[in-house]
Short mmCIF file of C-alpha atoms in Angstrom, two decimals:
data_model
loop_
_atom_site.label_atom_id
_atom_site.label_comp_id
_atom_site.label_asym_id
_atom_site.label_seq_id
_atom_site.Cartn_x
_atom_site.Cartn_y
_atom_site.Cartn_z
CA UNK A 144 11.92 18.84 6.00
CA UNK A 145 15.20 16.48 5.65
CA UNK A 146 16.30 14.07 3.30
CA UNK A 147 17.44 11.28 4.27
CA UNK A 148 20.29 10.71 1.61
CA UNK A 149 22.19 8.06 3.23
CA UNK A 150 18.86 5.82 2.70
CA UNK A 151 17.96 7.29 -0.65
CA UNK A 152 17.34 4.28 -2.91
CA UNK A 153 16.42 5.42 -6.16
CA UNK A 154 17.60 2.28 -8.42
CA UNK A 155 15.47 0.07 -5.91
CA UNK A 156 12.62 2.08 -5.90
CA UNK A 157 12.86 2.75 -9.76
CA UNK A 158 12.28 -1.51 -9.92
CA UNK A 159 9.81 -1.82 -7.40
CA UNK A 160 7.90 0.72 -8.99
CA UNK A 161 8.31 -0.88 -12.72
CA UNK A 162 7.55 -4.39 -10.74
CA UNK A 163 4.22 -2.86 -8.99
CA UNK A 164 2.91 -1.37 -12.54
CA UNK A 165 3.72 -4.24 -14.17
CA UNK A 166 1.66 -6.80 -11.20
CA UNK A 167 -1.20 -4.19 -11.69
CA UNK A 168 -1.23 -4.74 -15.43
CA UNK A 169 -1.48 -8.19 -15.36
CA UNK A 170 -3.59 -8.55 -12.30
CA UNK A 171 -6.46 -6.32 -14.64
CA UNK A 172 -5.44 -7.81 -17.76
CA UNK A 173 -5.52 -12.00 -16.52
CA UNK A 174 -8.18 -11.41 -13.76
CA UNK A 175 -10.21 -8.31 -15.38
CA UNK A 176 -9.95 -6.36 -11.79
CA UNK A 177 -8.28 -3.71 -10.01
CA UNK A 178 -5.01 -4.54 -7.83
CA UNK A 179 -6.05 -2.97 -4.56
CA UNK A 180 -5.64 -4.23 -1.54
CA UNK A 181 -8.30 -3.56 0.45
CA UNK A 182 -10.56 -4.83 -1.98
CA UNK A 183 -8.45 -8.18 -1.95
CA UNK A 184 -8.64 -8.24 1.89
CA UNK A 185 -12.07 -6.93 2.25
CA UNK A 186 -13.25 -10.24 0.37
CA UNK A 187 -11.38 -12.26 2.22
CA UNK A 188 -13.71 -11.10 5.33
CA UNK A 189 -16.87 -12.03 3.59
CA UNK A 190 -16.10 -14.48 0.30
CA UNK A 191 -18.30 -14.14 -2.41
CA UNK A 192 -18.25 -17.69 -4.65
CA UNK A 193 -14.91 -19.27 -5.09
CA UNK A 194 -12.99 -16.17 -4.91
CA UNK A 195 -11.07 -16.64 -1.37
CA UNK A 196 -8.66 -19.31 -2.78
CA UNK A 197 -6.55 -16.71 -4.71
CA UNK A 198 -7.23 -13.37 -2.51
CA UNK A 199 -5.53 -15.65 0.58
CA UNK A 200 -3.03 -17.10 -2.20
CA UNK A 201 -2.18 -12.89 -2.25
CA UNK A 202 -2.75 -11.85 0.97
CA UNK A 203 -0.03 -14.77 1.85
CA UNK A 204 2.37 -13.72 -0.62
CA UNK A 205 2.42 -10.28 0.54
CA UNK A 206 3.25 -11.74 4.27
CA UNK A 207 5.68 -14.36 2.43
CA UNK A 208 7.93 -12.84 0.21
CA UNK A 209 10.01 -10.21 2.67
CA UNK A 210 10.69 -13.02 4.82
CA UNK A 211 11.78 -15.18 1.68
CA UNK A 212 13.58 -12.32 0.48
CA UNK A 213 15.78 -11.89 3.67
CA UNK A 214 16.27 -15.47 3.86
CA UNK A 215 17.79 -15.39 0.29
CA UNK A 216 20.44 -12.25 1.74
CA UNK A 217 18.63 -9.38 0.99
CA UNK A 218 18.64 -6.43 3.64
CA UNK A 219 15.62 -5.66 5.06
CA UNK A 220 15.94 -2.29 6.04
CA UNK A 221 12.33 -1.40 6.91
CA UNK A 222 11.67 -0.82 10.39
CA UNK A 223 8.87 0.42 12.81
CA UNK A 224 8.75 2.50 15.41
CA UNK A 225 5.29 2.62 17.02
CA UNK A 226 4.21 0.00 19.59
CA UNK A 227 1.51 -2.58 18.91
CA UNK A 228 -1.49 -0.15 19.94
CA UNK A 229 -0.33 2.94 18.02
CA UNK A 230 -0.22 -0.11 14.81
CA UNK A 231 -3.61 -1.53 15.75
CA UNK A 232 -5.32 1.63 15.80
CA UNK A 233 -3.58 2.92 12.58
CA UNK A 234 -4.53 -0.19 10.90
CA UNK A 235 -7.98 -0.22 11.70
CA UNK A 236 -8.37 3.82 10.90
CA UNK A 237 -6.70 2.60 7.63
CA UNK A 238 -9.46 -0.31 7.28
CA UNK A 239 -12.61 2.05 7.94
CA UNK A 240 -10.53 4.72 5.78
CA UNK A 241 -10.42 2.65 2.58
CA UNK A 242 -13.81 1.65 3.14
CA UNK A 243 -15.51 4.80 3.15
CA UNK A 244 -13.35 5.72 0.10
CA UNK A 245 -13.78 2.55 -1.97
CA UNK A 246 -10.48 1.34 -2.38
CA UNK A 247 -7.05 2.27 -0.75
CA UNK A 248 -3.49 3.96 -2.00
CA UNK A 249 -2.44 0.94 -4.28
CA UNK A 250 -6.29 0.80 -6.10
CA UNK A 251 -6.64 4.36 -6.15
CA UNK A 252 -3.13 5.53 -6.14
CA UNK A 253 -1.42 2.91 -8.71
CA UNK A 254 -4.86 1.73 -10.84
CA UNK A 255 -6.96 4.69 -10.48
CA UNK A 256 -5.00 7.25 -11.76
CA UNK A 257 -3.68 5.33 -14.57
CA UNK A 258 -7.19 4.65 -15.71
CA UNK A 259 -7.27 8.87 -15.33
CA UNK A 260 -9.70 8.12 -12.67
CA UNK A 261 -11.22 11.61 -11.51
CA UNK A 262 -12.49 9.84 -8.23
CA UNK A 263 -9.37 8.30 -7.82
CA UNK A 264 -7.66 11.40 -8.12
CA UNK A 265 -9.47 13.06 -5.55
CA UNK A 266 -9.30 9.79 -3.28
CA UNK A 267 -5.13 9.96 -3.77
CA UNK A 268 -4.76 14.04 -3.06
CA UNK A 269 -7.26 13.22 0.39
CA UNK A 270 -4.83 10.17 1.31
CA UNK A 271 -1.71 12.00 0.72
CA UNK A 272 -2.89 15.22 2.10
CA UNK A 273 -3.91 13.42 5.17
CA UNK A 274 -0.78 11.73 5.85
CA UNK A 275 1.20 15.23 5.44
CA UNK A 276 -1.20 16.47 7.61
CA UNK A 277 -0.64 14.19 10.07
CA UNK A 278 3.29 13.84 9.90
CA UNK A 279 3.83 17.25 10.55
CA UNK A 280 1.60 17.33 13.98
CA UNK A 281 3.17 14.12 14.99
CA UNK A 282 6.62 15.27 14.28
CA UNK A 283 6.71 19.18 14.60
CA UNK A 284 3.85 19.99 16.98
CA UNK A 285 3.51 16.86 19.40
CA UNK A 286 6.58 15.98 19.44
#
């Protein structure tokens, strides 16, 4: 395994982490519930009583904001290299994924296990330990 110090962004990361705990916090604190993603998207697909308005306010912001950002001047260094199938089918393994585990990385991950979740502690060790798992066929035996 390789770092990749020429990309190594600690000072960014160090914000967008402080910014993400801090959106969490609020999100539970003005709304009463969990910042996850899925959960957010998953009632956008089936609306329960006046909620849609501000999960596609969110959804949309998410979308928005990069491409406001890099308007603005700011790099946008992220990149993908997978074609559109390889993306659809990740995303929808994601979708049933987060399903089956009630809630994805940023519920679990972020909320979850600073609420000292247990479930969300096991839910975070099976994503991560997934995605090694998967990394190093992709990379190191398929490749």
């Amino acid at each position: 395994m390789q770092i990749d110090w020429n990309h190594f962004t600690p000072w960014a990361s160090l914000i967008g982490g402080i910014l993400l705990g801090l959106a969490a916090s609020l999100f539970i604190l003005v709304n009463g519930r969990i910042l996850g993603i899925s959960g957010i998207v998953g009632g956008l697909l089936m609306p329960r009583g006046g909620d849609a308005a501000w999960r596609l306010a969110f959804v949309l912001g998410l979308v928005v904001a990069p491409a406001v950002y890099a308007l603005a001047g700011g790099p946008v260094p992220a990149t993908v290299d997978a074609g559109w199938l390889t993306l659809i089918v990740a995303g929808l393994l994601v979708g049933v994924g987060t399903r089956y585990g009630a809630g994805c990385t940023s519920g679990h991950g972020v909320c979850g296990l600073s609420r000292l979740s247990p479930r969300s502690l096991v839910a975070t060790l099976s994503f991560m330990g997934a995605g090694f798992a998967v990394v190093s066929v992709v990379r190191h035996l398929l490749a």
